[in-house]
XYZ file of C-alpha atoms in Angstrom:
528
model
C 116.361 102.857 77.082
C 115.712 104.854 73.580
C 112.899 102.363 72.824
C 111.084 102.936 76.226
C 111.412 106.576 76.084
C 110.022 106.528 72.733
C 107.042 104.700 73.959
C 106.364 107.460 76.494
C 106.694 110.359 73.897
C 103.688 109.367 71.774
C 100.921 110.038 74.257
C 97.363 108.823 73.691
C 96.357 106.848 70.718
C 92.915 106.262 69.024
C 92.031 103.380 66.909
C 89.539 102.983 64.015
C 87.520 99.806 62.725
C 86.853 100.844 58.988
C 84.520 98.035 57.701
C 84.052 98.749 53.963
C 82.225 96.856 51.346
C 85.408 95.157 49.746
C 87.528 95.289 52.917
C 88.151 95.608 56.642
C 90.888 97.802 57.927
C 91.914 98.629 61.475
C 93.943 101.710 62.034
C 95.991 103.396 64.800
C 96.453 107.109 64.911
C 98.259 109.523 67.352
C 95.532 111.539 69.021
C 97.593 114.739 69.159
C 98.932 114.830 65.614
C 96.412 112.604 63.680
C 99.476 110.687 62.248
C 98.795 107.165 61.228
C 101.117 104.640 63.071
C 100.085 101.423 61.816
C 97.227 99.286 59.918
C 96.312 96.106 58.692
C 93.679 95.296 55.857
C 91.737 92.293 54.973
C 89.602 91.741 51.789
C 86.036 90.779 52.144
C 84.437 88.113 49.924
C 81.351 89.241 48.296
C 78.854 86.596 46.955
C 76.572 86.973 44.123
C 73.828 84.187 44.553
C 71.708 85.361 41.713
C 71.552 88.212 39.123
C 71.540 91.518 41.016
C 72.043 89.927 44.403
C 75.174 90.811 46.658
C 75.685 89.255 50.072
C 78.356 89.011 52.528
C 78.884 86.556 55.531
C 78.420 88.341 58.745
C 80.862 86.029 60.539
C 83.390 86.538 58.053
C 83.042 90.377 58.615
C 83.624 90.057 62.374
C 86.445 87.587 62.061
C 88.130 89.958 59.716
C 87.843 92.820 62.373
C 89.560 90.343 65.019
C 92.167 89.598 62.458
C 92.791 93.330 61.522
C 93.145 94.087 65.228
C 95.458 91.376 66.304
C 97.705 91.898 63.108
C 97.860 95.570 63.902
C 98.689 95.295 67.518
C 101.642 92.994 66.539
C 102.812 95.479 64.276
C 102.563 98.274 66.940
C 104.472 95.962 69.593
C 107.232 95.519 66.804
C 107.446 99.083 66.643
C 108.067 99.430 70.233
C 104.596 101.250 70.758
C 102.781 100.196 73.877
C 99.093 99.161 72.930
C 97.895 100.161 76.470
C 98.126 103.803 75.048
C 95.150 102.960 72.770
C 92.525 104.911 74.847
C 89.296 104.538 72.497
C 88.208 102.620 69.392
C 85.673 104.204 66.570
C 83.844 102.376 64.273
C 82.981 103.417 60.616
C 81.092 101.203 58.209
C 79.469 100.466 54.748
C 76.158 101.827 55.413
C 72.562 100.279 54.548
C 73.854 96.773 54.436
C 71.432 94.995 56.463
C 71.572 92.123 58.991
C 69.494 89.959 61.425
C 70.789 87.657 64.041
C 69.392 85.821 67.173
C 70.078 87.425 70.621
C 70.200 84.303 72.271
C 72.548 82.376 70.200
C 74.450 85.390 68.603
C 74.140 83.690 65.227
C 73.287 85.624 62.033
C 69.901 84.393 60.613
C 70.966 85.133 56.935
C 73.811 86.848 54.914
C 74.283 90.396 55.216
C 72.391 91.900 52.040
C 74.793 94.474 50.821
C 73.611 98.096 49.906
C 74.240 97.393 46.358
C 71.805 94.376 46.171
C 68.675 94.677 43.975
C 66.761 91.742 44.894
C 64.083 93.988 46.633
C 63.246 95.771 43.376
C 59.697 94.127 43.316
C 59.301 95.034 47.140
C 59.925 98.806 46.156
C 57.624 98.481 43.243
C 54.818 97.258 45.608
C 55.635 100.006 48.077
C 55.620 102.713 45.512
C 52.318 101.440 44.182
C 50.660 101.686 47.442
C 51.886 105.423 47.836
C 49.347 108.313 46.587
C 50.377 109.268 42.940
C 52.869 106.433 42.854
C 55.542 108.820 44.524
C 59.031 107.348 45.151
C 59.456 110.431 47.347
C 56.504 109.720 49.513
C 58.523 109.350 52.653
C 61.164 112.235 51.804
C 59.846 114.646 54.041
C 60.594 112.498 57.099
C 63.607 110.273 55.797
C 65.391 112.716 53.380
C 65.503 109.610 51.048
C 63.556 108.279 47.904
C 61.848 104.636 48.421
C 64.681 102.556 46.789
C 66.406 99.215 46.921
C 69.526 100.996 48.405
C 67.983 101.397 51.852
C 67.726 99.096 54.908
C 64.153 98.987 55.436
C 63.190 97.290 52.225
C 66.080 94.817 52.618
C 64.757 93.965 56.300
C 61.217 93.530 54.896
C 62.603 91.290 52.325
C 64.198 89.158 54.727
C 61.230 89.036 57.118
C 59.053 87.812 53.981
C 61.272 85.365 52.443
C 63.473 83.809 55.060
C 61.926 81.568 57.448
C 64.384 81.606 60.226
C 64.207 85.501 60.139
C 60.327 85.381 60.206
C 60.210 82.913 63.110
C 62.869 84.902 65.325
C 60.863 88.057 64.839
C 57.859 86.072 65.985
C 59.435 84.617 68.950
C 61.034 88.035 69.974
C 64.590 86.627 69.554
C 65.600 88.871 66.329
C 67.786 91.554 66.178
C 68.392 93.889 63.211
C 71.406 96.276 62.738
C 73.387 97.638 59.846
C 77.147 96.562 60.109
C 78.013 98.904 62.819
C 75.387 97.435 65.108
C 76.249 93.935 64.378
C 80.143 94.637 65.292
C 79.436 96.900 68.403
C 77.045 94.105 69.674
C 79.677 91.496 69.061
C 82.642 93.318 70.561
C 80.820 94.310 73.548
C 79.779 90.838 74.675
C 77.455 89.611 71.992
C 74.912 87.151 73.591
C 76.437 87.949 76.766
C 75.402 91.551 77.400
C 76.588 93.101 73.884
C 75.122 96.727 73.444
C 72.696 96.970 70.920
C 73.047 100.271 69.337
C 73.612 102.420 66.346
C 74.285 106.042 65.584
C 72.243 108.853 64.011
C 74.140 108.548 60.693
C 73.737 104.939 60.154
C 70.004 105.199 61.412
C 69.411 107.903 58.836
C 69.962 105.333 55.997
C 67.453 102.728 56.941
C 64.234 104.757 56.118
C 62.781 103.829 59.428
C 64.328 107.082 61.129
C 62.754 110.597 61.090
C 65.647 112.959 60.540
C 63.797 115.798 62.397
C 62.875 114.148 65.538
C 66.136 112.247 65.450
C 64.648 108.742 66.525
C 62.920 105.924 64.971
C 59.657 106.835 63.590
C 56.535 104.692 64.545
C 54.832 105.685 61.393
C 57.647 104.587 59.078
C 57.921 101.213 60.985
C 54.214 100.723 60.571
C 54.516 101.539 56.714
C 57.311 98.963 56.365
C 55.473 96.696 58.754
C 58.767 96.392 60.885
C 58.356 95.837 64.796
C 60.316 98.558 66.659
C 61.641 96.194 69.367
C 64.150 94.642 66.953
C 65.776 97.996 66.105
C 68.954 99.023 67.810
C 68.921 102.056 70.217
C 69.888 105.326 68.498
C 72.874 107.034 69.812
C 75.301 110.189 68.938
C 78.277 109.627 66.925
C 80.585 110.271 69.774
C 80.016 108.788 73.093
C 81.049 105.569 74.996
C 78.840 102.691 73.815
C 80.590 99.842 75.703
C 83.911 98.398 76.383
C 85.607 95.796 74.316
C 85.038 92.386 75.839
C 87.778 90.428 74.342
C 91.264 90.335 72.211
C 94.238 92.710 72.793
C 92.225 95.711 73.451
C 89.803 94.061 76.309
C 88.557 97.139 78.470
C 88.919 99.768 75.823
C 85.754 101.841 75.161
C 84.085 101.822 71.813
C 83.185 105.561 71.485
C 82.810 106.521 68.120
C 80.472 105.501 65.356
C 79.898 107.115 61.904
C 78.604 105.532 58.756
C 81.704 105.573 56.203
C 80.699 108.678 54.177
C 79.860 110.628 57.362
C 83.201 109.598 58.948
C 85.004 110.980 55.626
C 83.266 114.326 56.135
C 84.613 114.423 59.595
C 87.948 113.190 58.893
C 88.208 115.715 55.920
C 87.614 118.398 58.630
C 84.219 119.615 56.555
C 82.785 121.041 59.879
C 81.441 124.416 58.102
C 78.326 124.619 56.295
C 79.110 124.466 52.537
C 82.395 122.245 52.889
C 82.062 119.130 50.857
C 84.233 115.950 49.994
C 84.047 112.995 47.471
C 85.227 109.601 48.460
C 86.051 107.036 45.839
C 85.342 103.622 47.192
C 83.156 100.670 45.778
C 80.674 103.643 45.068
C 81.442 107.152 44.900
C 79.867 109.644 47.556
C 79.879 113.250 47.541
C 78.463 114.965 50.927
C 78.174 118.772 51.511
C 77.667 119.927 55.027
C 74.499 122.057 55.166
C 74.569 122.747 58.905
C 72.171 122.168 61.575
C 68.689 122.352 59.589
C 68.127 119.679 57.008
C 67.955 120.734 53.357
C 65.645 119.008 50.962
C 67.028 118.431 47.272
C 64.949 119.145 44.158
C 67.774 117.570 42.174
C 67.841 113.976 43.256
C 70.290 114.154 46.151
C 69.595 112.834 49.422
C 69.379 114.644 52.866
C 71.177 112.809 55.417
C 72.624 113.121 59.073
C 76.226 114.170 58.642
C 77.220 113.799 62.415
C 76.134 114.649 66.025
C 79.562 114.628 67.709
C 78.216 114.021 71.496
C 74.964 113.559 73.352
C 74.207 117.251 73.855
C 75.792 118.439 70.638
C 73.582 119.477 67.773
C 73.151 117.322 64.611
C 74.547 118.309 61.626
C 73.071 117.377 58.049
C 74.498 116.945 54.705
C 73.237 116.736 51.087
C 74.522 113.591 49.680
C 74.808 112.289 45.995
C 75.401 108.717 45.877
C 76.933 106.688 42.780
C 76.637 102.749 43.198
C 79.568 101.826 40.952
C 83.121 103.702 41.043
C 85.893 101.178 42.376
C 83.747 98.448 41.473
C 84.089 98.895 38.060
C 87.715 98.248 38.340
C 86.975 95.007 40.309
C 84.538 94.236 37.333
C 87.208 94.791 34.703
C 89.551 92.565 36.627
C 87.390 89.700 38.031
C 84.758 89.654 35.190
C 86.447 90.483 31.902
C 89.879 89.653 32.901
C 91.524 92.632 30.917
C 93.651 93.564 33.829
C 95.280 91.627 36.598
C 95.610 94.342 39.321
C 93.776 97.550 39.833
C 97.333 99.663 39.243
C 97.324 98.227 35.901
C 94.272 99.971 34.816
C 96.018 103.384 35.250
C 98.809 102.457 33.054
C 96.412 100.912 30.319
C 94.130 103.965 30.181
C 97.392 106.473 30.275
C 98.760 104.567 27.343
C 96.007 105.928 25.050
C 95.237 109.020 26.920
C 91.646 109.048 25.540
C 88.469 106.847 25.338
C 88.326 107.449 21.512
C 84.621 108.179 21.623
C 83.774 105.040 23.899
C 81.402 105.708 26.650
C 80.850 103.213 29.776
C 77.802 103.657 31.784
C 78.262 101.053 34.805
C 74.741 100.979 35.873
C 75.099 97.542 37.395
C 72.820 98.225 40.178
C 70.503 100.703 38.156
C 71.390 104.316 38.427
C 71.686 106.250 41.908
C 71.769 109.919 42.149
C 70.632 112.068 40.402
C 68.371 109.725 38.615
C 67.244 107.111 40.997
C 66.429 104.718 38.031
C 66.413 101.001 39.336
C 65.590 99.840 35.876
C 68.759 101.345 34.110
C 71.568 98.554 33.356
C 75.236 98.889 32.424
C 76.107 100.158 28.746
C 79.298 100.536 26.712
C 78.725 102.496 23.659
C 80.745 104.369 20.844
C 82.341 101.392 19.935
C 84.379 101.060 16.434
C 87.007 98.519 15.266
C 89.487 100.758 16.613
C 88.248 100.555 20.268
C 90.673 98.155 22.311
C 90.989 97.405 25.899
C 92.939 100.647 26.840
C 90.185 102.682 25.389
C 87.644 100.662 27.570
C 90.028 101.214 30.763
C 90.017 104.970 30.001
C 86.224 104.964 29.646
C 85.704 103.195 32.989
C 87.861 106.005 34.614
C 86.167 108.765 32.864
C 82.666 107.220 34.091
C 83.714 107.686 37.684
C 84.252 111.452 36.838
C 81.123 111.949 34.697
C 79.097 110.634 37.503
C 80.753 112.786 40.220
C 80.266 115.854 37.704
C 76.369 114.983 37.482
C 76.191 114.886 41.349
C 78.327 118.260 41.508
C 75.929 119.830 39.078
C 72.872 118.772 41.144
C 74.472 120.024 44.276
C 75.207 123.659 42.786
C 71.810 123.889 41.668
C 70.295 122.922 45.045
C 72.307 125.327 47.035
C 73.046 128.139 44.261
C 76.658 128.208 45.770
C 79.140 126.621 43.398
C 82.066 124.695 44.831
C 85.465 126.281 44.066
C 87.389 123.072 44.538
C 86.728 119.318 45.477
C 88.150 117.511 48.424
C 88.769 114.004 47.570
C 89.568 110.741 49.354
C 89.179 106.827 49.341
C 91.046 104.158 47.754
C 90.800 105.184 44.240
C 92.672 108.563 44.766
C 95.895 106.864 44.568
C 95.248 106.747 40.656
C 96.599 110.139 39.595
C 95.230 109.950 36.154
C 91.783 109.612 37.543
C 92.438 112.733 39.731
C 93.479 114.632 36.752
C 90.784 113.417 34.687
C 88.311 114.571 37.487
C 89.625 118.119 37.580
C 89.326 118.467 34.089
C 85.934 116.979 33.828
C 84.778 119.389 36.677
C 86.803 122.325 35.501
C 87.700 123.100 39.137
C 90.785 121.716 40.977
C 90.675 118.542 43.016
C 92.465 118.445 46.247
C 93.816 115.282 47.868
C 95.051 114.840 51.204
C 98.387 113.160 51.679
C 97.075 110.834 54.137
C 94.304 109.061 52.349
C 92.650 107.160 55.169
C 90.134 110.240 55.854
C 87.285 107.477 56.658
C 89.234 105.937 59.543
C 90.597 109.243 60.639
C 86.904 110.607 61.125
C 85.848 107.602 63.277
C 89.052 108.087 65.405
C 88.365 111.644 65.929
C 84.678 110.828 67.134
C 86.177 108.246 69.301
C 88.987 110.367 70.894
C 86.783 113.417 71.311
C 83.891 111.508 73.188
C 82.769 112.418 76.584
C 84.882 110.268 79.126
C 87.682 109.716 76.663
C 88.537 113.378 75.737
C 92.129 112.693 74.347
C 91.385 114.345 70.932
C 90.388 117.958 70.529
C 87.899 118.854 67.874
C 88.526 122.714 68.238
C 89.386 124.303 64.707
C 92.467 125.639 66.175
C 93.624 122.330 67.615
C 93.125 120.478 64.210
C 96.315 119.676 62.543
C 97.134 121.188 59.199
C 96.538 118.503 56.631
C 99.172 118.408 53.706
C 97.654 117.805 50.355
C 98.066 117.683 46.677
C 96.148 119.767 44.132
C 95.283 118.700 40.642
C 94.324 121.754 38.481
C 92.285 121.384 35.043
C 94.296 120.989 32.071
C 92.032 120.841 29.245
C 89.802 123.725 27.877
C 86.101 123.773 29.132
C 84.753 123.352 25.495
C 86.129 119.962 25.318
C 85.125 119.123 28.841
C 81.388 120.100 28.168
C 81.392 118.068 24.679
C 82.469 115.001 26.403
C 79.930 115.516 29.194
C 77.181 115.998 26.841
C 78.119 112.744 25.071
C 78.107 111.127 28.526
C 74.694 112.307 29.049
C 73.372 110.785 25.883
C 74.973 107.450 26.722
C 73.092 107.632 30.225
C 69.840 107.943 28.420
C 70.559 104.776 26.547
C 71.042 102.967 29.560
C 67.718 103.960 30.998
C 64.478 101.622 31.076
C 66.313 98.509 30.378
C 64.970 95.985 33.159
C 61.439 96.352 32.827
C 58.526 94.010 33.488
C 56.558 94.804 30.461
C 56.435 91.954 27.625
C 59.181 92.322 25.019
C 58.032 93.084 21.318
C 60.156 90.816 19.253
C 60.351 93.291 16.330
C 57.759 91.833 13.838
C 54.928 93.399 15.709
C 53.917 90.370 17.415
C 53.993 90.381 21.509
């Protein structure tokens, strides 16, 4: 009797699919309390077929979603929680990662090209060279973005130019393009048997084909990249019913929320007011600041992006974004490539053992530098080495690198808005590293605030899904939002020392620039 009465007590639940670069998660929340009830996580394999290339298998991504859903539903059943209480599912995803599939067979026509991938560098150079004044910001007035390897349009262009199956499918009108959200929603709502081909405004705003003022695909941008508009998904708001689940334990449940992962974290951190900001530490590092209902353009290398549009008739809100390509990925690199640690948690211990990098600086520009430099020719560099330097110092330098990169973005944001953030709200996998959080406060010279429930990205997607018209089990009214418990890290070093370390970092960044260039190399004896 007790168990069944518990089951009734919970009220409506909302689930979220969180498909990130390195893993997929499925999480279930209580819509009234925002409490996380259960979840499951599966790692995703990344392949690196050539230097600078990063791919993932679309079928493995989809399979991981089904596996996480099934396992989480099993866990809920073991907890005596009735899964029929799950009233909606939200989707949040790694952004920009580009897929093309055949709408008749439902088969992917190539691996997903991941946002970090650099194969499009020559495509980007060609596109920039054909702009007046060779200006990488030529499309920024419409897109909010520089022309860069990071965004989907150039990846799609590469697929159409270099993959025969994609080229043929486009010509025979069988091709569908989408970012990860579109691929998942299409598959989950039926796939080749009537699946819904859509995306939301936040994911669309990362393609370079979307006009952030008209809030739709832009014919001129599509022409510029020579991409047929018929292959694009329909753009919808971030919170509405897109379709129903067609298989698995949640058959018939609406998919009613969709946000790119960084937008989802902004929502999950409740940054609904103009001027509120959050930093997410995942594979990369992303600092977003809500700027309200009018897009603000940056003069300091930040992106202008769509933060969310929480309903068909609701206004769109915009954000300034600073994107860092490599944050958590540096930990994976130290583990998988150098073998100096066996687990991610070991990194914190190693770094804590020495408490300093001893003058060693690590600029992990593995995919060039993103904000605020947008310098695709930069490459990773470790400098300031002496005979005294050991792996612990390198571990410390890797953590510091994440913090310095965040500081560069925060500086740019403060310059753009003229308003200085008084504290930084943080989330993401790396925030469990307490040394990193303390270092971040020290390097920024402001407090760092971490919510005790770190899954803010999934929470944001669940909130959007639960608040959708026709679901309405989650209220986004400020007075109904639950008070979030959090931990605060205060700066503990003096600002002079912080500035000195930061100046050194900037010097190291300059050393990493202009490495991968196409000019002939001078071999040192004056001969080309």
